[in-house]
mmCIF file of C-alpha atoms and ligand atoms in Angstrom:
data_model
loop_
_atom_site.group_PDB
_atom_site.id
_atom_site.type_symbol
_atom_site.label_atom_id
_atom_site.label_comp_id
_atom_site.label_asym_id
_atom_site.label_seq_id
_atom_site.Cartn_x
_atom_site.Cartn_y
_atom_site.Cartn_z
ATOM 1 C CA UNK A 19 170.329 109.049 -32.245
ATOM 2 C CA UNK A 20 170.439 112.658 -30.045
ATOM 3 C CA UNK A 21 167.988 114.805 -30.699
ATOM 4 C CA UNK A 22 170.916 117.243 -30.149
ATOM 5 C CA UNK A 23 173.328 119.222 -27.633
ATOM 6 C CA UNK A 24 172.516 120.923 -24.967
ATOM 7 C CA UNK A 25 174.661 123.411 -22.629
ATOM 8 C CA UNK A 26 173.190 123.582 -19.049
ATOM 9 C CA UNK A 27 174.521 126.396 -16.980
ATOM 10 C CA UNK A 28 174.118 126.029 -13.615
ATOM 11 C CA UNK A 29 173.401 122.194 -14.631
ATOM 12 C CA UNK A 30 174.213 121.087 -11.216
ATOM 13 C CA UNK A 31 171.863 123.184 -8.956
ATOM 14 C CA UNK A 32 168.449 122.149 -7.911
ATOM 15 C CA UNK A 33 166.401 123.296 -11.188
ATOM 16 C CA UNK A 34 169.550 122.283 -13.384
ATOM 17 C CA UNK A 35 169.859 118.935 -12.478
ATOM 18 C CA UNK A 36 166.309 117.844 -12.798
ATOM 19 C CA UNK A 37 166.688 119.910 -16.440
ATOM 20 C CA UNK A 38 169.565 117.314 -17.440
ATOM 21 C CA UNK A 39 168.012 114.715 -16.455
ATOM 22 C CA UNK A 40 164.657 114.952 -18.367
ATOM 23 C CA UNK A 41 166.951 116.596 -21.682
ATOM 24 C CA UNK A 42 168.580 113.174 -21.286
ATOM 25 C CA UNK A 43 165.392 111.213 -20.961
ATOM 26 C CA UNK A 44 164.385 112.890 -24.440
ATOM 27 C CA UNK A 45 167.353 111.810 -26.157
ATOM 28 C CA UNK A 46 169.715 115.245 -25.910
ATOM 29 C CA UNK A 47 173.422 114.895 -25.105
ATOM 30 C CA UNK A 48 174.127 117.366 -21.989
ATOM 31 C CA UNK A 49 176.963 119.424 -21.353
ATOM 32 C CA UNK A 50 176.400 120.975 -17.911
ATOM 33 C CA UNK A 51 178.346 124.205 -16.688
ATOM 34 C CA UNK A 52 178.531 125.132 -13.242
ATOM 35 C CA UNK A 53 180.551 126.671 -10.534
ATOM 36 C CA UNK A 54 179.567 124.851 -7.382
ATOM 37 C CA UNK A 55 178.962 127.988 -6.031
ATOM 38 C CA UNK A 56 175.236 127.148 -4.559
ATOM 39 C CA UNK A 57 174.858 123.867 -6.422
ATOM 40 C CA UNK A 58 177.141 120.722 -6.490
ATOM 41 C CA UNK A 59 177.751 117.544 -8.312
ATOM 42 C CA UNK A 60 175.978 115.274 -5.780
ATOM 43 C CA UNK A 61 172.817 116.676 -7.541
ATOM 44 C CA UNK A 62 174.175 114.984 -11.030
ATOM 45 C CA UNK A 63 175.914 112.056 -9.261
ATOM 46 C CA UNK A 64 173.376 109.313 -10.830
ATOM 47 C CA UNK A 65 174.077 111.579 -14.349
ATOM 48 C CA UNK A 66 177.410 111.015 -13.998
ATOM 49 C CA UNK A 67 177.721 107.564 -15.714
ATOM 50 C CA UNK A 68 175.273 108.000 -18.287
ATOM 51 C CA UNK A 69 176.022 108.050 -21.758
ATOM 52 C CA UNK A 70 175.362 111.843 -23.809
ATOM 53 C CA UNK A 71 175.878 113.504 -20.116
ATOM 54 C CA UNK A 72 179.129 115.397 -19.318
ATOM 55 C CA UNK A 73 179.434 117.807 -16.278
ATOM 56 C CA UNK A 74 182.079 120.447 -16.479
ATOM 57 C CA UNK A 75 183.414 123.017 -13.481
ATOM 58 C CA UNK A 76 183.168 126.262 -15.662
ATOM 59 C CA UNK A 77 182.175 129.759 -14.147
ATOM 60 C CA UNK A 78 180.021 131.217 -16.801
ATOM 61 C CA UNK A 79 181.096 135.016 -15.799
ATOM 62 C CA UNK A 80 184.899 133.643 -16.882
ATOM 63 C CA UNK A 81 185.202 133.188 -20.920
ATOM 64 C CA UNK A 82 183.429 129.727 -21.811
ATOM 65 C CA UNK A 83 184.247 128.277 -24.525
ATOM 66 C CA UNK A 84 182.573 125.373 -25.582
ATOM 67 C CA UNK A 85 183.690 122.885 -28.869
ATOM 68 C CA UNK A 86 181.414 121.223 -31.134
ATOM 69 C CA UNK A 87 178.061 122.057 -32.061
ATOM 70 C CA UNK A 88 175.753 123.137 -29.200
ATOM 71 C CA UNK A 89 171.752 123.331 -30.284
ATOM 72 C CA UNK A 90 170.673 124.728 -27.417
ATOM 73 C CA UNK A 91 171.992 126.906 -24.254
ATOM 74 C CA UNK A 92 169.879 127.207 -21.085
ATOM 75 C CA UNK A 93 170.837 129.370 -18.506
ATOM 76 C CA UNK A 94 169.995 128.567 -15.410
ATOM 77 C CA UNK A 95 173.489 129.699 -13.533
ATOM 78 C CA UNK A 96 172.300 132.309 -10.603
ATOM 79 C CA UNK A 97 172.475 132.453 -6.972
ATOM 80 C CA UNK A 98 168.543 131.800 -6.570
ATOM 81 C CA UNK A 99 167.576 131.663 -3.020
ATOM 82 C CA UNK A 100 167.110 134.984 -1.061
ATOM 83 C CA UNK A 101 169.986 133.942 1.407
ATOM 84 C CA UNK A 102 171.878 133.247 -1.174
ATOM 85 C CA UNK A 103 171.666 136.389 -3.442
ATOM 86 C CA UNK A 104 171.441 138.587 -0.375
ATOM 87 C CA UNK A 105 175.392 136.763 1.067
ATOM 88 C CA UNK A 106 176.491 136.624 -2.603
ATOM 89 C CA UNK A 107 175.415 140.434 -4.045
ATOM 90 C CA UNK A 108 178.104 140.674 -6.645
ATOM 91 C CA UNK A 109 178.380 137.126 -7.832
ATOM 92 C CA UNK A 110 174.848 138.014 -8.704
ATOM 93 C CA UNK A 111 174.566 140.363 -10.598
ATOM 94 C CA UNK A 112 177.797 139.188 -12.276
ATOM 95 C CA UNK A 113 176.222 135.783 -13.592
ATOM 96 C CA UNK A 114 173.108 137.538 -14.459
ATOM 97 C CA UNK A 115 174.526 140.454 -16.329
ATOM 98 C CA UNK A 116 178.220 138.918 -17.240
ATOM 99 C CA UNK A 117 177.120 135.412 -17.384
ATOM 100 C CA UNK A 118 174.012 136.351 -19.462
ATOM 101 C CA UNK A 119 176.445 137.858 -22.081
ATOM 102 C CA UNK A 120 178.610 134.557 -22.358
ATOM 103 C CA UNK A 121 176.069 132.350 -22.366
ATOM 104 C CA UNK A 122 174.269 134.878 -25.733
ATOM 105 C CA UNK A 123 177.641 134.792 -26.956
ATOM 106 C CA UNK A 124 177.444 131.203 -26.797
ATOM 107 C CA UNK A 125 174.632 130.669 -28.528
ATOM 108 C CA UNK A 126 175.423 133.320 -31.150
ATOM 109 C CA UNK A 127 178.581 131.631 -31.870
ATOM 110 C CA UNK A 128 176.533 128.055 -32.254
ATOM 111 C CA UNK A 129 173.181 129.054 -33.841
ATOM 112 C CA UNK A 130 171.710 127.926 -30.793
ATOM 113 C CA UNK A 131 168.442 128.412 -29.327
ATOM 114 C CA UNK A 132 169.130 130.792 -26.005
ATOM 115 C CA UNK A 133 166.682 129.966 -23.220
ATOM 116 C CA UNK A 134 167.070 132.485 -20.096
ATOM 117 C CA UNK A 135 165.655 131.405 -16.519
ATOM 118 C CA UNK A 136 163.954 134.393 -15.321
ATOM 119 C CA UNK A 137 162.093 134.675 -12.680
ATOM 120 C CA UNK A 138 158.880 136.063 -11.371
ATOM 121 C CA UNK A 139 160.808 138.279 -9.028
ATOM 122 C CA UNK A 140 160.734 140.204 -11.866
ATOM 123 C CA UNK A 141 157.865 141.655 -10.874
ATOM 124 C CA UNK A 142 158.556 142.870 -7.547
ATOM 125 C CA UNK A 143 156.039 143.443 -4.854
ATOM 126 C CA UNK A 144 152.982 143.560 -7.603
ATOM 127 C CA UNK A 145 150.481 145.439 -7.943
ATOM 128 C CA UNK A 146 148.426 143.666 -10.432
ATOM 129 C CA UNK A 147 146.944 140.068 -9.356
ATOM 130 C CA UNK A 148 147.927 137.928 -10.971
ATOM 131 C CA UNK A 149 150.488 138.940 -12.754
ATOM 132 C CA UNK A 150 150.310 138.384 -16.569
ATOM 133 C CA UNK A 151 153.546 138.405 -18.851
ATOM 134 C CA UNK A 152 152.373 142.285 -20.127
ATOM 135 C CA UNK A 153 152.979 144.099 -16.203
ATOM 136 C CA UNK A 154 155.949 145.282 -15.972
ATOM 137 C CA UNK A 155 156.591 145.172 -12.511
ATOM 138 C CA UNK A 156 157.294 147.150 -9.337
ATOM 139 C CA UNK A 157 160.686 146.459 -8.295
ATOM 140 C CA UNK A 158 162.796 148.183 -5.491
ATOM 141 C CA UNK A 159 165.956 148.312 -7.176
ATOM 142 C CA UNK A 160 167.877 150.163 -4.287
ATOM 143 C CA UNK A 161 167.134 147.355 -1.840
ATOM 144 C CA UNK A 162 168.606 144.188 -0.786
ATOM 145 C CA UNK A 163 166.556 141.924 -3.205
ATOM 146 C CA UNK A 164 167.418 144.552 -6.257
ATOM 147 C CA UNK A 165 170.796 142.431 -6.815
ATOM 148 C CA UNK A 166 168.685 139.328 -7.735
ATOM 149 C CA UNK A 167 165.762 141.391 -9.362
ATOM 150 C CA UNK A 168 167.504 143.707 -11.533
ATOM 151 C CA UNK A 169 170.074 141.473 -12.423
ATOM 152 C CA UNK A 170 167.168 138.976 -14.070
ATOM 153 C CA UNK A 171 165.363 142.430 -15.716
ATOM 154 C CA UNK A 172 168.911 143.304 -17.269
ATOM 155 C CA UNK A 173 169.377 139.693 -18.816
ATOM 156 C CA UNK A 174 165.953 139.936 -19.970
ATOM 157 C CA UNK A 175 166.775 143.001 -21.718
ATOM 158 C CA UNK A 176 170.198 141.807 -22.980
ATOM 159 C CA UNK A 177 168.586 138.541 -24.475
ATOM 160 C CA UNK A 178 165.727 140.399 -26.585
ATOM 161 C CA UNK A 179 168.560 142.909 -27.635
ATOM 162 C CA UNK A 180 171.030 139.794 -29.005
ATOM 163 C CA UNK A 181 167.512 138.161 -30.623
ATOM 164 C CA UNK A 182 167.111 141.950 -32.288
ATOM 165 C CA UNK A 183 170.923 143.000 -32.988
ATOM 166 C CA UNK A 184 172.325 139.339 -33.830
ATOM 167 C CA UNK A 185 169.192 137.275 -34.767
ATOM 168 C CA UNK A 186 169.773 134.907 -32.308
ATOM 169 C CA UNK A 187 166.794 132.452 -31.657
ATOM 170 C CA UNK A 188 166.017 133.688 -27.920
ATOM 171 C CA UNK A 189 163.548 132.409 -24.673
ATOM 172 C CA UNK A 190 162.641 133.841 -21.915
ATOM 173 C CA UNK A 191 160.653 131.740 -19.245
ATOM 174 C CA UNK A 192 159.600 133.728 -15.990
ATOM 175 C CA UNK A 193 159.603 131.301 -13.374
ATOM 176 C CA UNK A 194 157.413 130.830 -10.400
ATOM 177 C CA UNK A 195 158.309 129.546 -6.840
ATOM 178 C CA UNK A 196 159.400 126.078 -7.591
ATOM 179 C CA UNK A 197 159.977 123.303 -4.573
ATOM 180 C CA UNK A 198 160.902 119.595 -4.739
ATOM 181 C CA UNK A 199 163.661 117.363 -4.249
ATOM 182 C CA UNK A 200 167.193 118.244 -4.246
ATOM 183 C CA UNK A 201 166.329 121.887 -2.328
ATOM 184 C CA UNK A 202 169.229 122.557 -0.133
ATOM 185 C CA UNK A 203 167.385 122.058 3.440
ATOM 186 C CA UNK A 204 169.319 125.333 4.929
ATOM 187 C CA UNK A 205 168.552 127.068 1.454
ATOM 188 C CA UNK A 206 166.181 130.252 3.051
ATOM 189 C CA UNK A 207 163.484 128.927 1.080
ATOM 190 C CA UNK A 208 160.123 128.580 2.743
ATOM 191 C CA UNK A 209 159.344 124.678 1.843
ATOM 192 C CA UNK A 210 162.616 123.414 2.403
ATOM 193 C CA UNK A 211 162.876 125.297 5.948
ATOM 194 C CA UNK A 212 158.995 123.762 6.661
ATOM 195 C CA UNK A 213 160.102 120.614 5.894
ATOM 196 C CA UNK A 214 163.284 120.745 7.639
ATOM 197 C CA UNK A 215 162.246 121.971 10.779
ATOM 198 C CA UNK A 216 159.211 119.831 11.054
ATOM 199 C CA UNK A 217 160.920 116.705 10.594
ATOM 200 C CA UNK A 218 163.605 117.854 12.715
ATOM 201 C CA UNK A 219 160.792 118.291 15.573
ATOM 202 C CA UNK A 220 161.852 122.304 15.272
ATOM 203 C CA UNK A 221 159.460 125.537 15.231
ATOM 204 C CA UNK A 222 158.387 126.359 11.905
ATOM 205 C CA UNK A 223 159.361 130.026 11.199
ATOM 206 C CA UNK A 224 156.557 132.339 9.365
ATOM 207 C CA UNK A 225 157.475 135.454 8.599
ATOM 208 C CA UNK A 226 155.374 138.692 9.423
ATOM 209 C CA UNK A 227 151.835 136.749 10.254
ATOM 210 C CA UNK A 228 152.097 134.431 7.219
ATOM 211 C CA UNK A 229 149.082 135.816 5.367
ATOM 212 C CA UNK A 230 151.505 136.822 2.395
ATOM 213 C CA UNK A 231 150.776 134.296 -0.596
ATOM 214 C CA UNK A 232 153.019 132.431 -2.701
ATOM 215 C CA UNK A 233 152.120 130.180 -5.928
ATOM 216 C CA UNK A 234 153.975 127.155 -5.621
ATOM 217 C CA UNK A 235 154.697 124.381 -8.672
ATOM 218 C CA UNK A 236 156.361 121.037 -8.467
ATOM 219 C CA UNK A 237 159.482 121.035 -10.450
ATOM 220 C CA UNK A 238 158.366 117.993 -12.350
ATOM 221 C CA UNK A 239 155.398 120.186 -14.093
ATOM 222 C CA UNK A 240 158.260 123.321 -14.238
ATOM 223 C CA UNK A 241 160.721 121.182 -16.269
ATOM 224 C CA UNK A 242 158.079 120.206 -18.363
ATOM 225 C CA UNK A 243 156.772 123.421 -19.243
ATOM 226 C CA UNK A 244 160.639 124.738 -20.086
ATOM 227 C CA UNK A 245 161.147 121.747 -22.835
ATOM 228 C CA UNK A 246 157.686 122.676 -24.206
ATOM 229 C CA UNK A 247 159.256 126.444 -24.692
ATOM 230 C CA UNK A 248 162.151 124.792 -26.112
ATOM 231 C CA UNK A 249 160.415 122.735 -28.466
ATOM 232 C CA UNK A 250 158.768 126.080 -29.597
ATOM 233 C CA UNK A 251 159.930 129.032 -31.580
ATOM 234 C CA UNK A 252 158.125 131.681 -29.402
ATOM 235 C CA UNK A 253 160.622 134.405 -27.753
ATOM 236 C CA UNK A 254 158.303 134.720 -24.386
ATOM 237 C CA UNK A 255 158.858 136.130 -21.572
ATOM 238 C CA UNK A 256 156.045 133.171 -20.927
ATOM 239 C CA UNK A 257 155.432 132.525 -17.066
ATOM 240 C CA UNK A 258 155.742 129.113 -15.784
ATOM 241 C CA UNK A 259 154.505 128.301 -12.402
ATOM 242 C CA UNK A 260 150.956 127.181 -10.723
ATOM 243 C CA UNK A 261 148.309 129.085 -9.971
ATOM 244 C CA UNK A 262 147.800 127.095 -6.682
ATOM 245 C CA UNK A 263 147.744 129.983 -4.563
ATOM 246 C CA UNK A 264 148.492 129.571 -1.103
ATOM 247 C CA UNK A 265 149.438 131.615 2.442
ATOM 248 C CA UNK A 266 152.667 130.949 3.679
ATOM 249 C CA UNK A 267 151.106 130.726 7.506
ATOM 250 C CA UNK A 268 148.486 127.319 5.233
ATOM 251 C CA UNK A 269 151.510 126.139 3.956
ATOM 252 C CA UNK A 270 153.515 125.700 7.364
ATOM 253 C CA UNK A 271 150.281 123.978 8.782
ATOM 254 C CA UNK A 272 149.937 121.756 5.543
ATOM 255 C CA UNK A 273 153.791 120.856 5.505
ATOM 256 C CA UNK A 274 153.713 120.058 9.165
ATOM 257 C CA UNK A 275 150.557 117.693 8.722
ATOM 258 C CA UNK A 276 151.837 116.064 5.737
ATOM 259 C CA UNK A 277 155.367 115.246 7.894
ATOM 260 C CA UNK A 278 153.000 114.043 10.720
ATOM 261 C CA UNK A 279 155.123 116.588 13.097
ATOM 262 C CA UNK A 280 154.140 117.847 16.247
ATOM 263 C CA UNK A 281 155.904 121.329 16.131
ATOM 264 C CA UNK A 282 154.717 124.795 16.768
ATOM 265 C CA UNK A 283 154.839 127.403 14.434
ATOM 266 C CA UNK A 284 156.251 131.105 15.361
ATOM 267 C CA UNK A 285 156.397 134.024 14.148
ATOM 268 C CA UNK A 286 159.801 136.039 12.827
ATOM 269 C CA UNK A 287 159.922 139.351 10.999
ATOM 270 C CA UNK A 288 159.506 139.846 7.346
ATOM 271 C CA UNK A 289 162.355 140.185 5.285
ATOM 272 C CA UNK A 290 162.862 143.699 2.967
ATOM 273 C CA UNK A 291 160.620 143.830 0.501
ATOM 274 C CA UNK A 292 159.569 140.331 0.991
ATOM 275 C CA UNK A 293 156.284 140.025 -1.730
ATOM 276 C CA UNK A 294 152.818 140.851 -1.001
ATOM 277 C CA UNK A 295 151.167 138.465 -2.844
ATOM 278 C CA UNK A 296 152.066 136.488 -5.872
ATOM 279 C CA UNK A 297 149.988 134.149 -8.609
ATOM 280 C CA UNK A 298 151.562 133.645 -12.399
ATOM 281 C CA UNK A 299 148.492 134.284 -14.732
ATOM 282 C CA UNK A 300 149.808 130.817 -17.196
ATOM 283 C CA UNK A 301 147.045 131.871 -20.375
ATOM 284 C CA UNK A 302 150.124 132.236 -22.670
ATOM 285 C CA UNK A 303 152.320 128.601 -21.613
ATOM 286 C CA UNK A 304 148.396 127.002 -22.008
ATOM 287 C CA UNK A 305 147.075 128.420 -24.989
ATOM 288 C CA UNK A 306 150.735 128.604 -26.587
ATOM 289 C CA UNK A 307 152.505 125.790 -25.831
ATOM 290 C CA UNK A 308 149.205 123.487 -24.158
ATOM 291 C CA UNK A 309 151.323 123.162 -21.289
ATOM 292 C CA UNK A 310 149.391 123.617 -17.488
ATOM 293 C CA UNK A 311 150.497 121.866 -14.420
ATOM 294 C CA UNK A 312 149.782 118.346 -13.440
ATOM 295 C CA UNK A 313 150.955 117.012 -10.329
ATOM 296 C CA UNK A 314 148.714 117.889 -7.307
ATOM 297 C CA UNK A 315 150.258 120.126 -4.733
ATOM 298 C CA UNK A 316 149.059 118.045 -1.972
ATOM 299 C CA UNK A 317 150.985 114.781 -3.931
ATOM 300 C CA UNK A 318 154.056 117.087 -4.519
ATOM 301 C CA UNK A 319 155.012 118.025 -1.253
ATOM 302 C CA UNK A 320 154.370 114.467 -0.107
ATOM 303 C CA UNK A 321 157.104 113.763 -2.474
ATOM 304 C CA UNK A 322 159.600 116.347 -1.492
ATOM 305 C CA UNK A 323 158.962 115.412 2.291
ATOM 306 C CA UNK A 324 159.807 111.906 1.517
ATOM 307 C CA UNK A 325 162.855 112.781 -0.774
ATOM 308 C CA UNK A 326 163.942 114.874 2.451
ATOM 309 C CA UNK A 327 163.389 112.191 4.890
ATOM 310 C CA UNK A 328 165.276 109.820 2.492
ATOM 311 C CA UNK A 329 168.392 112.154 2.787
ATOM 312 C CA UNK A 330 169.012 113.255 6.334
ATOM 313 C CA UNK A 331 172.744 113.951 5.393
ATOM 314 C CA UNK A 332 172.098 116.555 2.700
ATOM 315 C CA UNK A 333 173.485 119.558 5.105
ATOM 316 C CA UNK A 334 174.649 121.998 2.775
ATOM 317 C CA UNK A 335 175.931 121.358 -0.710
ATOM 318 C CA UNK A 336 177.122 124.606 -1.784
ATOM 319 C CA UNK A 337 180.316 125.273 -0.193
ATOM 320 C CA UNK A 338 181.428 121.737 -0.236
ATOM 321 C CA UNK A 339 184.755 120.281 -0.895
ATOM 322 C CA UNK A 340 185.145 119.770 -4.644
ATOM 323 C CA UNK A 341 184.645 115.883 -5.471
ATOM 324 C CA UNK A 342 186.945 116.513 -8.929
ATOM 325 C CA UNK A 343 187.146 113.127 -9.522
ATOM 326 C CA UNK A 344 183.187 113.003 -9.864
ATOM 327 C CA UNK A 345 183.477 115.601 -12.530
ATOM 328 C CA UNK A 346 184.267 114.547 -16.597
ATOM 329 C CA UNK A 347 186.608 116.772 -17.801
ATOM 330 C CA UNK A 348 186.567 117.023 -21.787
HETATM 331 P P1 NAD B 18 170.423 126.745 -7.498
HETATM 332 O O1 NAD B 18 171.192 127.682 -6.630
HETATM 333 O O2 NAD B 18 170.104 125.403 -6.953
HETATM 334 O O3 NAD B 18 171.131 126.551 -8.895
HETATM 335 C C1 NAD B 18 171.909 127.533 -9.507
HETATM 336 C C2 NAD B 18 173.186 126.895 -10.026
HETATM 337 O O4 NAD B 18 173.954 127.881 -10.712
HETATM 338 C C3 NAD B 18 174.068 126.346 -8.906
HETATM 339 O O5 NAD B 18 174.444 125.007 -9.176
HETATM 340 C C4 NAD B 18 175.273 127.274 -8.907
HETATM 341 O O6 NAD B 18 176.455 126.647 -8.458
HETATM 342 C C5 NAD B 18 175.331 127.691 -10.359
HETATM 343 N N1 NAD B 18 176.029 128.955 -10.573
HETATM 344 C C6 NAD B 18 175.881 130.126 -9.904
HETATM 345 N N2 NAD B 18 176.708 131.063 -10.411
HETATM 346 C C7 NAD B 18 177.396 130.471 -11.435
HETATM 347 C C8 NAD B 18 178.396 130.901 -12.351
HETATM 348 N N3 NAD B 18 178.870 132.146 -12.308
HETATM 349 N N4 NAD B 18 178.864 130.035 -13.276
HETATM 350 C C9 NAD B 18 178.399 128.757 -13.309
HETATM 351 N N5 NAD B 18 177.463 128.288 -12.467
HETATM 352 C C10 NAD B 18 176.961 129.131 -11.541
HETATM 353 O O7 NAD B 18 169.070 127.526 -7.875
HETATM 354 P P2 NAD B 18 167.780 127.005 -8.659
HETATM 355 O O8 NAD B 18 166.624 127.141 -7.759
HETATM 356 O O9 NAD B 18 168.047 125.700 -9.302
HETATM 357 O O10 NAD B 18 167.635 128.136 -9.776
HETATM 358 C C11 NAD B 18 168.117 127.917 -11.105
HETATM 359 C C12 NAD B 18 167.727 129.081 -11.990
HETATM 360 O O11 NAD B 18 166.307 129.226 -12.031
HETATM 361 C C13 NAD B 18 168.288 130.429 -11.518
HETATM 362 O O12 NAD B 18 168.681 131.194 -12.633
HETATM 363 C C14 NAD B 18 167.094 131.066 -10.828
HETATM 364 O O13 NAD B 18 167.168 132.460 -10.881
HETATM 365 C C15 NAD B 18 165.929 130.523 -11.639
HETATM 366 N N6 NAD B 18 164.686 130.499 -10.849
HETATM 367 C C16 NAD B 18 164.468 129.549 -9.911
HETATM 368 C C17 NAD B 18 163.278 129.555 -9.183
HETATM 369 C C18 NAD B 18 162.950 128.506 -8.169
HETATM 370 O O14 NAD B 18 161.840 128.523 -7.613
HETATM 371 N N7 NAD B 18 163.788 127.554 -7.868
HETATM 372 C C19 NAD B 18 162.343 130.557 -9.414
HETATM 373 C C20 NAD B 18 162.623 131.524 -10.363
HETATM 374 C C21 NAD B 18 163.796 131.480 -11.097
#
């Protein structure tokens, strides 16, 4: 018996496909939408046969339409990586704004429950430490990073306007840095590129002198806390990440000792705007929805290292020739 249906966008990216897979574990059936455009099917491959799971090549900024009830519509369909958002500006800003409005219009149409992946990026270089759901934010939104930042603040702002306009039954999570497996290894990101390089016997790149923090939560413990915001009836914004603070020059050294690699580290420049500092305050998600994380950094990377080390082909998967006859069509 399903508990109900689910739309996924962006159902076959890294975050996506691990949200699938656990909505499937509790009994939903899973329609996933995505484009391919930084994600692929090889992510959903072992989904693929499953019974309740259906993956569809749909680009939400197009018209979607879906048939048959839908309970729920997560979107999770962005460009997420700075690389990625900084070579794909438009496509951006497109699935955040555009997309966003589909994917409400979706839900409308339904009597869905909306739940929005935002991001902590929402609140820019802060200046308050750490940053609770009530700051606002200091974001550049003339620079590079704006496309990714503003485009998240604007689909923010277009879900709580469809939850006060239309009534629809909206979520917003705010999502911290999030690693494990199925990270594209070229993907910009700095524990993928850690991990990468030091099992490759490569440098490790820090940028600026790598005292710039970064709060860093296993996607196991991410996915968790998104079905607990699910499960509730609270609007949010609620952030979702780990406190585990860390500095990204500790995090090289710890990634390289947990790969038992010999490489150096060096030093490049900082990217544009690149943030200061950053720590999700997680009161709300614990006193709210009794959700705090679980798995022990040290334990997660170990896992994500071994996931990488498992799957020395993984290149690039964005980009990659469409497998259609891996995708159900309807
Ligand atoms: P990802 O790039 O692996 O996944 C995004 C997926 O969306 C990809 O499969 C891509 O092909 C798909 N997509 C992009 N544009 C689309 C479109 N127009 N139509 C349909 N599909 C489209 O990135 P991720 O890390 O899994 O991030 C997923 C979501 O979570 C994003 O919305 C991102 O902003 C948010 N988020 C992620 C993190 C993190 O640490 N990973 C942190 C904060 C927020």
């Amino acid at each position: 018996m399903s508990v109900g249906r689910a739309v996924v966008t962006g159902g076959a990216g890294f975050l996506g496909s691990h949200l699938c897979e656990r909505l499937l574990d509790s009994g939903w059936e899973v329609l996933a939408l995505d484009n391919f455009l930084t994600g692929g099917p090889v992510n959903v491959q072992h989904l693929l046969g499953q019974d309740g799971f259906r993956l569809l090549r749909a680009d939400i900024t197009d018209y979607v339409h879906v048939a048959g009830p839908v309970d729920a519509v997560l979107h999770f369909a962005s460009p997420a990586s700075p690389i990625d958002y900084l070579q794909l500006p438009i496509a951006t800003m497109k699935v955040g704004s555009i997309g966003t409005l589909h994917a409400l219009g979706l839900a409308k149409e339904k009597g869905a429950r909306f739940l929005l992946a935002s991001t902590s990026e929402t609140y820019g270089d802060p200046q308050v430490h750490p940053q609770p759901e009530t700051y606002w934010g200091n974001v550049n939104p003339v620079g590079p990073r704006g496309v990714y930042d503003e485009a998240k603040r604007f689909a923010e702002a277009l879900t709580m306007a469809y939850r006060r306009a239309h009534g629809v039954d909206t979520a917003i999570v705010r999502i911290f840095n999030t690693f494990g497996p199925r990270m594209r290894p070229n993907d910009g990101r700095a524990i993928p590129t850690f991990v990468r390089q030091a099992l490759h016997g490569e440098p490790l790149t820090v940028a600026g002198d790598g005292s710039q923090t970064r709060s860093i939560c296993y996607v196991d413990d991410l996915v968790e806390g998104i079905l607990a915001l699910l499960r509730s009836d609270l609007p949010g914004p609620v952030n979702i990440g780990n406190p585990h603070e860390i500095s990204v020059l500790d995090l090289a050294k710890w990634i390289r000792d947990l790969s038992g690699s010999k490489s150096s580290i060096t030093f490049v420049p900082r990217p544009q705007d690149d943030p200061e500092i950053r720590q999700p305050d997680i009161t709300q998600a614990q006193r709210l929805l009794g959700w705090s994380p679980q798995v022990p950094i040290e334990e997660a990377l170990k896992q994500t290292i071994a996931w990488f080390r498992e799957h020395p082909d993984i290149t690039e998967i964005a980009g990659e020739p469409l497998a259609e006859d891996l995708v159900n069509h309807p």
